[in-house]
Amino acid sequence: MESPFKANILKGKVALITGGGSGIGFEISTQFGKHGASVAIMGRRKQVVDSAAASLQSLGISAAGFEGDVRKQEDAKRVLESAFKLFGKIDILVNGAAGNFLVSPEALSPNGFRTVLDIDAVGTFTMCHEALPYLKKGGLGQSLSGGGIILNTSATLHYTAAWYQINVAAAKAAVDAIGRNLALEWGTDFDIRVNGIAPGPIGGTPGMSKLVPEEINSKAKDFMPLYKLGEKWDIAMAALYLASEAGKYINGTTLVIDGGLWLSRPRH
Ligand code: HXC
């Protein structure tokens, strides 16, 4: 679908997108690139990030892939340094990397719980922490007049409770708290805006195929009145809005992009 935004709204900006090689992250990478940004993609699988970067380059977008795991502080540091060396600055950090699997609390080992917290919550904090020298007002490659932007990826399942996703729910609750606290402290001290995006069920994503089995998806309309799948494009447009000047007064919020699903209740 064609973008409603002008093609230059991120012109001259450099974005680093974790988990940017596949799924929703790749759509954000693509749309940021199509709207003028240079894009650094970070992910655990070298082949995935390299081929994602190559497909952006084939669209004329300045892009590079960097292998790295957000659970490793040294990877975060190295990838940020490499992206900075290549592009000369970093304006936007998108924390898109996430892990998940469906499991009941009684079958989940503490290490399985910790693994998702490590990727989503600690990984988000680690990336923010290591990116601060680049994102802050007057930081490496930044002007003295303004700082950069952080976009975290959240969800809505922790607003209520979700079956078999205790680890993801706990992790995303932490991601929201990290976002609000950084928005307060880094907004004040460093002129960095920190916001979140909370996708609902989005078609054609690993999250959908792993977390929403087809038999549930096909029956969902029966008990969730507003249930319909979103597109990766919907999430990327919200990310663009928050990352562009259009969102310059938005700080510390999480934008839910789910067609109203999480509020929906059956009619009685
Ligand atoms: C139970 C599991 C498990 C499963 C792993 N574990 N998979 N337990 N059921 N299906 C447990 C393991 O037994 C182990 O604990 C611990 O977790 C670590 O497992 P590893 O395989 O060693 O971890 P790792 O190789 O690091 O992989 C972690 C991973 C990750 C979380 C499984 O690879 C992953 O999920 N990647 C998915 C990426 C993805 O789909 N991204 C899209 C995100 S969409 P023990 O105790 O045995 O040592 C999204 C949407 C969320 O996040 C919300 C939507 C509404």
PDB file of C-alpha atoms and ligand atoms in Angstrom:
ATOM      1  CA  MET A   1       0.000   0.000   0.000  1.00  0.00           C
ATOM      2  CA  GLU A   2       1.234   3.479  -0.773  1.00  0.00           C
ATOM      3  CA  SER A   3       2.423   5.559   2.147  1.00  0.00           C
ATOM      4  CA  PRO A   4       0.388   8.659   3.069  1.00  0.00           C
ATOM      5  CA  PHE A   5       3.592  10.335   4.247  1.00  0.00           C
ATOM      6  CA  LYS A   6       6.012  12.379   2.171  1.00  0.00           C
ATOM      7  CA  ALA A   7       9.046  10.410   1.048  1.00  0.00           C
ATOM      8  CA  ASN A   8      11.498  12.756   2.794  1.00  0.00           C
ATOM      9  CA  ILE A   9      10.181  12.733   6.376  1.00  0.00           C
ATOM     10  CA  LEU A  10      13.226  10.816   7.622  1.00  0.00           C
ATOM     11  CA  LYS A  11      15.678  12.305   5.152  1.00  0.00           C
ATOM     12  CA  GLY A  12      19.206  12.435   6.542  1.00  0.00           C
ATOM     13  CA  LYS A  13      18.294  10.284   9.571  1.00  0.00           C
ATOM     14  CA  VAL A  14      20.076   7.079  10.514  1.00  0.00           C
ATOM     15  CA  ALA A  15      18.054   4.302  12.135  1.00  0.00           C
ATOM     16  CA  LEU A  16      19.322   1.181  13.872  1.00  0.00           C
ATOM     17  CA  ILE A  17      16.636  -1.485  14.004  1.00  0.00           C
ATOM     18  CA  THR A  18      17.099  -4.631  16.086  1.00  0.00           C
ATOM     19  CA  GLY A  19      15.173  -7.561  14.731  1.00  0.00           C
ATOM     20  CA  GLY A  20      14.969  -5.487  11.552  1.00  0.00           C
ATOM     21  CA  GLY A  21      15.711  -8.357   9.195  1.00  0.00           C
ATOM     22  CA  SER A  22      12.355 -10.109   9.333  1.00  0.00           C
ATOM     23  CA  GLY A  23       8.684  -9.725  10.179  1.00  0.00           C
ATOM     24  CA  ILE A  24       7.440  -6.386  11.456  1.00  0.00           C
ATOM     25  CA  GLY A  25      11.030  -5.196  11.968  1.00  0.00           C
ATOM     26  CA  PHE A  26      11.804  -5.648   8.296  1.00  0.00           C
ATOM     27  CA  GLU A  27       8.740  -3.655   7.272  1.00  0.00           C
ATOM     28  CA  ILE A  28       9.850  -0.850   9.594  1.00  0.00           C
ATOM     29  CA  SER A  29      13.343  -1.027   8.060  1.00  0.00           C
ATOM     30  CA  THR A  30      11.865  -0.832   4.574  1.00  0.00           C
ATOM     31  CA  GLN A  31       9.479   2.034   5.293  1.00  0.00           C
ATOM     32  CA  PHE A  32      12.095   4.036   7.189  1.00  0.00           C
ATOM     33  CA  GLY A  33      14.402   3.586   4.184  1.00  0.00           C
ATOM     34  CA  LYS A  34      11.681   4.546   1.708  1.00  0.00           C
ATOM     35  CA  HIS A  35      11.114   7.726   3.714  1.00  0.00           C
ATOM     36  CA  GLY A  36      14.728   8.813   3.544  1.00  0.00           C
ATOM     37  CA  ALA A  37      16.543   7.118   6.423  1.00  0.00           C
ATOM     38  CA  SER A  38      19.751   5.107   6.230  1.00  0.00           C
ATOM     39  CA  VAL A  39      19.096   1.805   7.917  1.00  0.00           C
ATOM     40  CA  ALA A  40      21.308  -0.437  10.048  1.00  0.00           C
ATOM     41  CA  ILE A  41      19.722  -3.813  10.699  1.00  0.00           C
ATOM     42  CA  MET A  42      20.822  -5.853  13.711  1.00  0.00           C
ATOM     43  CA  GLY A  43      19.914  -9.493  14.205  1.00  0.00           C
ATOM     44  CA  ARG A  44      21.241 -12.801  15.384  1.00  0.00           C
ATOM     45  CA  ARG A  45      21.285 -14.487  11.978  1.00  0.00           C
ATOM     46  CA  LYS A  46      23.940 -13.105   9.634  1.00  0.00           C
ATOM     47  CA  GLN A  47      22.296 -14.446   6.521  1.00  0.00           C
ATOM     48  CA  VAL A  48      18.958 -12.841   7.450  1.00  0.00           C
ATOM     49  CA  VAL A  49      20.388  -9.385   8.173  1.00  0.00           C
ATOM     50  CA  ASP A  50      22.627  -9.487   5.092  1.00  0.00           C
ATOM     51  CA  SER A  51      19.825 -10.434   2.748  1.00  0.00           C
ATOM     52  CA  ALA A  52      17.475  -7.877   4.350  1.00  0.00           C
ATOM     53  CA  ALA A  53      20.090  -5.161   3.812  1.00  0.00           C
ATOM     54  CA  ALA A  54      20.627  -6.313   0.222  1.00  0.00           C
ATOM     55  CA  SER A  55      16.934  -6.075  -0.546  1.00  0.00           C
ATOM     56  CA  LEU A  56      16.802  -2.546   0.858  1.00  0.00           C
ATOM     57  CA  GLN A  57      19.847  -1.623  -1.218  1.00  0.00           C
ATOM     58  CA  SER A  58      18.087  -2.926  -4.308  1.00  0.00           C
ATOM     59  CA  LEU A  59      15.402  -0.292  -3.620  1.00  0.00           C
ATOM     60  CA  GLY A  60      18.104   2.387  -3.541  1.00  0.00           C
ATOM     61  CA  ILE A  61      18.137   2.594   0.256  1.00  0.00           C
ATOM     62  CA  SER A  62      21.396   3.032   2.123  1.00  0.00           C
ATOM     63  CA  ALA A  63      21.426  -0.040   4.377  1.00  0.00           C
ATOM     64  CA  ALA A  64      23.718  -2.477   6.163  1.00  0.00           C
ATOM     65  CA  GLY A  65      23.256  -5.663   8.166  1.00  0.00           C
ATOM     66  CA  PHE A  66      25.056  -6.356  11.436  1.00  0.00           C
ATOM     67  CA  GLU A  67      25.078  -9.685  13.204  1.00  0.00           C
ATOM     68  CA  GLY A  68      24.449  -9.331  16.917  1.00  0.00           C
ATOM     69  CA  ASP A  69      22.400 -10.585  19.852  1.00  0.00           C
ATOM     70  CA  VAL A  70      20.739  -7.922  22.028  1.00  0.00           C
ATOM     71  CA  ARG A  71      21.380 -10.166  25.045  1.00  0.00           C
ATOM     72  CA  LYS A  72      25.105  -9.498  24.701  1.00  0.00           C
ATOM     73  CA  GLN A  73      26.291  -6.088  25.790  1.00  0.00           C
ATOM     74  CA  GLU A  74      29.462  -6.429  23.700  1.00  0.00           C
ATOM     75  CA  ASP A  75      27.344  -7.107  20.579  1.00  0.00           C
ATOM     76  CA  ALA A  76      25.216  -4.035  21.289  1.00  0.00           C
ATOM     77  CA  LYS A  77      28.344  -1.904  21.669  1.00  0.00           C
ATOM     78  CA  ARG A  78      30.041  -3.310  18.577  1.00  0.00           C
ATOM     79  CA  VAL A  79      27.001  -2.970  16.306  1.00  0.00           C
ATOM     80  CA  LEU A  80      26.341   0.612  17.418  1.00  0.00           C
ATOM     81  CA  GLU A  81      30.005   1.480  16.842  1.00  0.00           C
ATOM     82  CA  SER A  82      29.981  -0.129  13.395  1.00  0.00           C
ATOM     83  CA  ALA A  83      26.754   1.599  12.376  1.00  0.00           C
ATOM     84  CA  PHE A  84      28.156   4.912  13.603  1.00  0.00           C
ATOM     85  CA  LYS A  85      31.385   4.378  11.650  1.00  0.00           C
ATOM     86  CA  LEU A  86      29.468   3.594   8.502  1.00  0.00           C
ATOM     87  CA  PHE A  87      26.749   6.242   8.654  1.00  0.00           C
ATOM     88  CA  GLY A  88      28.346   8.955  10.840  1.00  0.00           C
ATOM     89  CA  LYS A  89      25.555   9.130  13.418  1.00  0.00           C
ATOM     90  CA  ILE A  90      22.570   7.308  14.868  1.00  0.00           C
ATOM     91  CA  ASP A  91      19.291   9.205  15.252  1.00  0.00           C
ATOM     92  CA  ILE A  92      16.717   6.499  15.802  1.00  0.00           C
ATOM     93  CA  LEU A  93      16.917   3.240  17.735  1.00  0.00           C
ATOM     94  CA  VAL A  94      14.093   0.779  17.160  1.00  0.00           C
ATOM     95  CA  ASN A  95      14.080  -2.123  19.601  1.00  0.00           C
ATOM     96  CA  GLY A  96      12.300  -4.738  17.539  1.00  0.00           C
ATOM     97  CA  ALA A  97      14.075  -7.912  18.625  1.00  0.00           C
ATOM     98  CA  ALA A  98      11.779 -10.206  20.607  1.00  0.00           C
ATOM     99  CA  GLY A  99      11.522 -13.820  21.649  1.00  0.00           C
ATOM    100  CA  ASN A 100       8.499 -15.867  22.517  1.00  0.00           C
ATOM    101  CA  PHE A 101       6.848 -19.245  22.669  1.00  0.00           C
ATOM    102  CA  LEU A 102       3.570 -20.512  24.016  1.00  0.00           C
ATOM    103  CA  VAL A 103       3.897 -22.434  27.249  1.00  0.00           C
ATOM    104  CA  SER A 104       1.899 -22.856  30.438  1.00  0.00           C
ATOM    105  CA  PRO A 105       3.459 -21.458  33.625  1.00  0.00           C
ATOM    106  CA  GLU A 106       3.731 -24.939  35.099  1.00  0.00           C
ATOM    107  CA  ALA A 107       5.657 -26.232  32.086  1.00  0.00           C
ATOM    108  CA  LEU A 108       7.896 -23.173  31.792  1.00  0.00           C
ATOM    109  CA  SER A 109      11.336 -23.460  33.358  1.00  0.00           C
ATOM    110  CA  PRO A 110      12.706 -20.393  35.130  1.00  0.00           C
ATOM    111  CA  ASN A 111      15.372 -20.324  32.440  1.00  0.00           C
ATOM    112  CA  GLY A 112      12.696 -20.256  29.746  1.00  0.00           C
ATOM    113  CA  PHE A 113      11.063 -17.354  31.580  1.00  0.00           C
ATOM    114  CA  ARG A 114      14.419 -15.590  31.890  1.00  0.00           C
ATOM    115  CA  THR A 115      15.265 -16.106  28.217  1.00  0.00           C
ATOM    116  CA  VAL A 116      12.342 -14.003  26.980  1.00  0.00           C
ATOM    117  CA  LEU A 117      12.929 -11.359  29.664  1.00  0.00           C
ATOM    118  CA  ASP A 118      16.574 -11.275  28.573  1.00  0.00           C
ATOM    119  CA  ILE A 119      15.729 -10.664  24.925  1.00  0.00           C
ATOM    120  CA  ASP A 120      12.768  -8.298  25.245  1.00  0.00           C
ATOM    121  CA  ALA A 121      13.353  -6.401  28.477  1.00  0.00           C
ATOM    122  CA  VAL A 122      17.072  -6.587  29.269  1.00  0.00           C
ATOM    123  CA  GLY A 123      17.891  -6.476  25.543  1.00  0.00           C
ATOM    124  CA  THR A 124      15.834  -3.301  25.108  1.00  0.00           C
ATOM    125  CA  PHE A 125      17.529  -1.684  28.086  1.00  0.00           C
ATOM    126  CA  THR A 126      20.980  -2.783  26.911  1.00  0.00           C
ATOM    127  CA  MET A 127      20.475  -1.301  23.454  1.00  0.00           C
ATOM    128  CA  CYS A 128      19.162   1.965  24.926  1.00  0.00           C
ATOM    129  CA  HIS A 129      22.036   2.121  27.388  1.00  0.00           C
ATOM    130  CA  GLU A 130      24.698   1.531  24.742  1.00  0.00           C
ATOM    131  CA  ALA A 131      23.013   3.898  22.272  1.00  0.00           C
ATOM    132  CA  LEU A 132      22.885   6.841  24.668  1.00  0.00           C
ATOM    133  CA  PRO A 133      26.280   8.335  23.659  1.00  0.00           C
ATOM    134  CA  TYR A 134      25.004   8.528  20.059  1.00  0.00           C
ATOM    135  CA  LEU A 135      21.413   9.586  20.708  1.00  0.00           C
ATOM    136  CA  LYS A 136      21.831  12.297  23.286  1.00  0.00           C
ATOM    137  CA  LYS A 137      21.778  15.975  22.448  1.00  0.00           C
ATOM    138  CA  GLY A 138      25.334  16.953  21.564  1.00  0.00           C
ATOM    139  CA  GLY A 139      26.374  13.290  21.495  1.00  0.00           C
ATOM    140  CA  LEU A 140      28.488  11.547  18.873  1.00  0.00           C
ATOM    141  CA  GLY A 141      27.227  12.775  15.514  1.00  0.00           C
ATOM    142  CA  GLN A 142      24.334  14.716  17.105  1.00  0.00           C
ATOM    143  CA  SER A 143      23.826  18.446  17.065  1.00  0.00           C
ATOM    144  CA  LEU A 144      23.533  20.550  20.194  1.00  0.00           C
ATOM    145  CA  SER A 145      19.972  21.429  19.330  1.00  0.00           C
ATOM    146  CA  GLY A 146      18.271  18.084  19.772  1.00  0.00           C
ATOM    147  CA  GLY A 147      18.615  14.418  20.574  1.00  0.00           C
ATOM    148  CA  GLY A 148      17.452  11.197  18.982  1.00  0.00           C
ATOM    149  CA  ILE A 149      14.517   8.882  19.281  1.00  0.00           C
ATOM    150  CA  ILE A 150      13.897   5.449  20.759  1.00  0.00           C
ATOM    151  CA  LEU A 151      10.993   3.236  19.747  1.00  0.00           C
ATOM    152  CA  ASN A 152      10.336   0.095  21.758  1.00  0.00           C
ATOM    153  CA  THR A 153       8.175  -2.806  20.713  1.00  0.00           C
ATOM    154  CA  SER A 154       5.528  -3.735  23.217  1.00  0.00           C
ATOM    155  CA  ALA A 155       2.273  -5.704  23.088  1.00  0.00           C
ATOM    156  CA  THR A 156      -1.164  -5.557  24.696  1.00  0.00           C
ATOM    157  CA  LEU A 157      -1.296  -8.970  26.314  1.00  0.00           C
ATOM    158  CA  HIS A 158      -0.066  -7.677  29.676  1.00  0.00           C
ATOM    159  CA  TYR A 159      -2.922  -5.120  29.923  1.00  0.00           C
ATOM    160  CA  THR A 160      -5.094  -8.019  31.001  1.00  0.00           C
ATOM    161  CA  ALA A 161      -3.782 -11.583  31.062  1.00  0.00           C
ATOM    162  CA  ALA A 162      -2.932 -13.955  28.268  1.00  0.00           C
ATOM    163  CA  TRP A 163      -2.880 -17.729  28.267  1.00  0.00           C
ATOM    164  CA  TYR A 164       0.527 -19.374  27.859  1.00  0.00           C
ATOM    165  CA  GLN A 165       2.417 -16.110  27.574  1.00  0.00           C
ATOM    166  CA  ILE A 166       3.454 -15.317  31.116  1.00  0.00           C
ATOM    167  CA  ASN A 167       7.041 -14.698  30.024  1.00  0.00           C
ATOM    168  CA  VAL A 168       6.118 -12.387  27.139  1.00  0.00           C
ATOM    169  CA  ALA A 169       3.555 -10.523  29.288  1.00  0.00           C
ATOM    170  CA  ALA A 170       6.125  -9.944  32.041  1.00  0.00           C
ATOM    171  CA  ALA A 171       8.739  -8.893  29.489  1.00  0.00           C
ATOM    172  CA  LYS A 172       6.480  -6.410  27.713  1.00  0.00           C
ATOM    173  CA  ALA A 173       5.317  -4.913  31.029  1.00  0.00           C
ATOM    174  CA  ALA A 174       8.996  -4.279  31.731  1.00  0.00           C
ATOM    175  CA  VAL A 175       9.497  -2.804  28.250  1.00  0.00           C
ATOM    176  CA  ASP A 176       6.670  -0.323  28.932  1.00  0.00           C
ATOM    177  CA  ALA A 177       8.198   0.653  32.260  1.00  0.00           C
ATOM    178  CA  ILE A 178      11.641   1.082  30.691  1.00  0.00           C
ATOM    179  CA  GLY A 179      10.096   3.328  28.034  1.00  0.00           C
ATOM    180  CA  ARG A 180       8.271   5.544  30.515  1.00  0.00           C
ATOM    181  CA  ASN A 181      11.267   5.931  32.798  1.00  0.00           C
ATOM    182  CA  LEU A 182      13.645   6.727  29.968  1.00  0.00           C
ATOM    183  CA  ALA A 183      11.127   9.157  28.488  1.00  0.00           C
ATOM    184  CA  LEU A 184      11.134  11.017  31.790  1.00  0.00           C
ATOM    185  CA  GLU A 185      14.841  10.929  32.552  1.00  0.00           C
ATOM    186  CA  TRP A 186      16.374  11.019  29.068  1.00  0.00           C
ATOM    187  CA  GLY A 187      13.716  13.345  27.747  1.00  0.00           C
ATOM    188  CA  THR A 188      14.656  15.784  30.474  1.00  0.00           C
ATOM    189  CA  ASP A 189      18.419  15.343  30.455  1.00  0.00           C
ATOM    190  CA  PHE A 190      19.228  14.477  26.849  1.00  0.00           C
ATOM    191  CA  ASP A 191      16.286  15.519  24.642  1.00  0.00           C
ATOM    192  CA  ILE A 192      15.617  11.944  23.617  1.00  0.00           C
ATOM    193  CA  ARG A 193      12.016  10.967  22.909  1.00  0.00           C
ATOM    194  CA  VAL A 194      11.136   7.434  23.950  1.00  0.00           C
ATOM    195  CA  ASN A 195       7.905   5.801  22.809  1.00  0.00           C
ATOM    196  CA  GLY A 196       6.493   2.353  22.221  1.00  0.00           C
ATOM    197  CA  ILE A 197       4.393   0.601  19.641  1.00  0.00           C
ATOM    198  CA  ALA A 198       2.078  -2.215  20.663  1.00  0.00           C
ATOM    199  CA  PRO A 199       0.955  -4.318  17.715  1.00  0.00           C
ATOM    200  CA  GLY A 200      -2.107  -6.531  17.795  1.00  0.00           C
ATOM    201  CA  PRO A 201      -2.262  -9.648  15.628  1.00  0.00           C
ATOM    202  CA  ILE A 202      -0.430  -8.884  12.412  1.00  0.00           C
ATOM    203  CA  GLY A 203      -0.706 -11.170   9.409  1.00  0.00           C
ATOM    204  CA  GLY A 204       2.346 -12.849   7.926  1.00  0.00           C
ATOM    205  CA  THR A 205       4.576 -12.507  10.984  1.00  0.00           C
ATOM    206  CA  PRO A 206       6.511 -15.094  13.024  1.00  0.00           C
ATOM    207  CA  GLY A 207       4.561 -13.853  16.082  1.00  0.00           C
ATOM    208  CA  MET A 208       1.253 -14.800  14.434  1.00  0.00           C
ATOM    209  CA  SER A 209       2.338 -18.197  13.223  1.00  0.00           C
ATOM    210  CA  LYS A 210       3.952 -19.088  16.555  1.00  0.00           C
ATOM    211  CA  LEU A 211       1.460 -17.567  18.979  1.00  0.00           C
ATOM    212  CA  VAL A 212      -1.926 -17.779  17.289  1.00  0.00           C
ATOM    213  CA  PRO A 213      -2.583 -21.251  15.934  1.00  0.00           C
ATOM    214  CA  GLU A 214      -4.832 -21.334  12.849  1.00  0.00           C
ATOM    215  CA  GLU A 215      -7.760 -22.961  14.713  1.00  0.00           C
ATOM    216  CA  ILE A 216      -7.810 -20.044  17.169  1.00  0.00           C
ATOM    217  CA  ASN A 217      -7.350 -17.466  14.451  1.00  0.00           C
ATOM    218  CA  SER A 218     -10.292 -18.816  12.472  1.00  0.00           C
ATOM    219  CA  LYS A 219     -12.601 -18.811  15.534  1.00  0.00           C
ATOM    220  CA  ALA A 220     -11.389 -15.523  16.974  1.00  0.00           C
ATOM    221  CA  LYS A 221     -14.146 -13.484  15.353  1.00  0.00           C
ATOM    222  CA  ASP A 222     -16.744 -15.451  17.351  1.00  0.00           C
ATOM    223  CA  PHE A 223     -15.589 -14.130  20.693  1.00  0.00           C
ATOM    224  CA  MET A 224     -13.626 -10.999  19.815  1.00  0.00           C
ATOM    225  CA  PRO A 225     -15.922  -8.559  17.986  1.00  0.00           C
ATOM    226  CA  LEU A 226     -13.162  -6.320  16.695  1.00  0.00           C
ATOM    227  CA  TYR A 227     -10.878  -9.130  15.661  1.00  0.00           C
ATOM    228  CA  LYS A 228      -9.206  -8.639  12.354  1.00  0.00           C
ATOM    229  CA  LEU A 229      -5.619  -8.999  11.345  1.00  0.00           C
ATOM    230  CA  GLY A 230      -3.474  -5.972  10.845  1.00  0.00           C
ATOM    231  CA  GLU A 231      -0.729  -5.640   8.284  1.00  0.00           C
ATOM    232  CA  LYS A 232       2.961  -5.085   8.907  1.00  0.00           C
ATOM    233  CA  TRP A 233       2.442  -1.825   7.022  1.00  0.00           C
ATOM    234  CA  ASP A 234       0.089  -0.552   9.763  1.00  0.00           C
ATOM    235  CA  ILE A 235       2.826  -0.937  12.347  1.00  0.00           C
ATOM    236  CA  ALA A 236       5.471   0.628  10.141  1.00  0.00           C
ATOM    237  CA  MET A 237       3.255   3.693   9.503  1.00  0.00           C
ATOM    238  CA  ALA A 238       2.770   4.166  13.253  1.00  0.00           C
ATOM    239  CA  ALA A 239       6.525   3.840  13.768  1.00  0.00           C
ATOM    240  CA  LEU A 240       7.147   6.412  11.033  1.00  0.00           C
ATOM    241  CA  TYR A 241       4.732   8.841  12.623  1.00  0.00           C
ATOM    242  CA  LEU A 242       6.379   8.533  16.045  1.00  0.00           C
ATOM    243  CA  ALA A 243       9.908   8.724  14.600  1.00  0.00           C
ATOM    244  CA  SER A 244       9.206  11.741  12.386  1.00  0.00           C
ATOM    245  CA  GLU A 245       8.753  15.399  13.272  1.00  0.00           C
ATOM    246  CA  ALA A 246       5.010  14.744  13.329  1.00  0.00           C
ATOM    247  CA  GLY A 247       5.599  13.082  16.687  1.00  0.00           C
ATOM    248  CA  LYS A 248       7.862  15.765  18.156  1.00  0.00           C
ATOM    249  CA  TYR A 249       5.674  16.352  21.227  1.00  0.00           C
ATOM    250  CA  ILE A 250       5.026  12.675  21.891  1.00  0.00           C
ATOM    251  CA  ASN A 251       7.169  11.200  24.628  1.00  0.00           C
ATOM    252  CA  GLY A 252       6.601   8.314  27.019  1.00  0.00           C
ATOM    253  CA  THR A 253       3.566   6.858  25.331  1.00  0.00           C
ATOM    254  CA  THR A 254       2.831   3.473  23.858  1.00  0.00           C
ATOM    255  CA  LEU A 255       0.703   3.535  20.753  1.00  0.00           C
ATOM    256  CA  VAL A 256      -1.578   0.521  20.435  1.00  0.00           C
ATOM    257  CA  ILE A 257      -2.080  -0.574  16.837  1.00  0.00           C
ATOM    258  CA  ASP A 258      -4.611  -3.368  17.034  1.00  0.00           C
ATOM    259  CA  GLY A 259      -7.869  -2.078  15.535  1.00  0.00           C
ATOM    260  CA  GLY A 260      -9.272  -1.776  19.065  1.00  0.00           C
ATOM    261  CA  LEU A 261      -8.951  -5.487  19.684  1.00  0.00           C
ATOM    262  CA  TRP A 262      -7.682  -5.478  23.237  1.00  0.00           C
ATOM    263  CA  LEU A 263     -10.737  -3.533  24.433  1.00  0.00           C
ATOM    264  CA  SER A 264     -13.274  -5.647  22.651  1.00  0.00           C
ATOM    265  CA  ARG A 265     -15.920  -7.609  24.522  1.00  0.00           C
ATOM    266  CA  PRO A 266     -18.673  -9.775  23.118  1.00  0.00           C
ATOM    267  CA  ARG A 267     -22.077  -8.042  22.855  1.00  0.00           C
ATOM    268  CA  HIS A 268     -24.565  -9.313  25.438  1.00  0.00           C
TER     269      HIS A 268
HETATM  270  C1  HXC B   1       9.043 -24.231  26.608  1.00  0.00           C
HETATM  271  C2  HXC B   1      11.046 -23.328  25.889  1.00  0.00           C
HETATM  272  C3  HXC B   1      10.559 -23.268  24.542  1.00  0.00           C
HETATM  273  C4  HXC B   1       9.229 -23.748  24.305  1.00  0.00           C
HETATM  274  C5  HXC B   1      12.600 -22.477  24.572  1.00  0.00           C
HETATM  275  N1  HXC B   1      12.289 -22.830  25.844  1.00  0.00           N
HETATM  276  N2  HXC B   1      11.553 -22.735  23.763  1.00  0.00           N
HETATM  277  N3  HXC B   1      10.289 -23.800  26.903  1.00  0.00           N
HETATM  278  N4  HXC B   1       8.505 -24.198  25.350  1.00  0.00           N
HETATM  279  N5  HXC B   1       8.705 -23.726  23.070  1.00  0.00           N
HETATM  280  C6  HXC B   1      13.170 -22.750  27.003  1.00  0.00           C
HETATM  281  C7  HXC B   1      14.273 -23.777  26.871  1.00  0.00           C
HETATM  282  O1  HXC B   1      13.859 -25.045  27.311  1.00  0.00           O
HETATM  283  C8  HXC B   1      15.357 -23.189  27.764  1.00  0.00           C
HETATM  284  O2  HXC B   1      15.101 -23.418  29.117  1.00  0.00           O
HETATM  285  C9  HXC B   1      15.197 -21.696  27.546  1.00  0.00           C
HETATM  286  O3  HXC B   1      13.857 -21.500  27.053  1.00  0.00           O
HETATM  287  C10 HXC B   1      16.147 -21.176  26.496  1.00  0.00           C
HETATM  288  O4  HXC B   1      15.957 -21.902  25.290  1.00  0.00           O
HETATM  289  P1  HXC B   1      17.002 -21.855  24.092  1.00  0.00           P
HETATM  290  O5  HXC B   1      16.436 -22.647  22.967  1.00  0.00           O
HETATM  291  O6  HXC B   1      18.367 -22.171  24.588  1.00  0.00           O
HETATM  292  O7  HXC B   1      17.000 -20.308  23.785  1.00  0.00           O
HETATM  293  P2  HXC B   1      17.425 -19.554  22.496  1.00  0.00           P
HETATM  294  O8  HXC B   1      18.113 -20.464  21.497  1.00  0.00           O
HETATM  295  O9  HXC B   1      18.164 -18.386  22.962  1.00  0.00           O
HETATM  296  O10 HXC B   1      16.039 -19.137  21.848  1.00  0.00           O
HETATM  297  C11 HXC B   1      15.173 -18.296  22.567  1.00  0.00           C
HETATM  298  C12 HXC B   1      13.823 -18.190  21.893  1.00  0.00           C
HETATM  299  C13 HXC B   1      14.025 -17.492  20.592  1.00  0.00           C
HETATM  300  C14 HXC B   1      12.995 -17.275  22.799  1.00  0.00           C
HETATM  301  C15 HXC B   1      13.165 -19.525  21.756  1.00  0.00           C
HETATM  302  O11 HXC B   1      14.804 -18.210  19.697  1.00  0.00           O
HETATM  303  C16 HXC B   1      12.749 -17.151  19.914  1.00  0.00           C
HETATM  304  O12 HXC B   1      11.645 -17.335  20.306  1.00  0.00           O
HETATM  305  N6  HXC B   1      12.830 -16.594  18.837  1.00  0.00           N
HETATM  306  C17 HXC B   1      11.612 -16.212  18.176  1.00  0.00           C
HETATM  307  C18 HXC B   1      11.772 -15.011  17.459  1.00  0.00           C
HETATM  308  C19 HXC B   1      10.397 -14.523  17.093  1.00  0.00           C
HETATM  309  O13 HXC B   1       9.473 -15.269  16.852  1.00  0.00           O
HETATM  310  N7  HXC B   1      10.259 -13.223  17.060  1.00  0.00           N
HETATM  311  C20 HXC B   1       8.985 -12.613  16.780  1.00  0.00           C
HETATM  312  C21 HXC B   1       8.512 -12.047  18.017  1.00  0.00           C
HETATM  313  S1  HXC B   1       6.832 -11.589  17.919  1.00  0.00           S
HETATM  314  P3  HXC B   1      15.827 -24.639  29.946  1.00  0.00           P
HETATM  315  O14 HXC B   1      15.271 -24.535  31.324  1.00  0.00           O
HETATM  316  O15 HXC B   1      15.433 -25.899  29.240  1.00  0.00           O
HETATM  317  O16 HXC B   1      17.300 -24.367  29.873  1.00  0.00           O
HETATM  318  C22 HXC B   1       6.475 -11.197  19.468  1.00  0.00           C
HETATM  319  C23 HXC B   1       5.054 -10.886  19.704  1.00  0.00           C
HETATM  320  C24 HXC B   1       4.760 -10.901  21.158  1.00  0.00           C
HETATM  321  O17 HXC B   1       7.286 -11.176  20.304  1.00  0.00           O
HETATM  322  C25 HXC B   1       3.359 -10.545  21.519  1.00  0.00           C
HETATM  323  C26 HXC B   1       2.333 -10.810  20.476  1.00  0.00           C
HETATM  324  C27 HXC B   1       0.916 -10.620  20.900  1.00  0.00           C
END
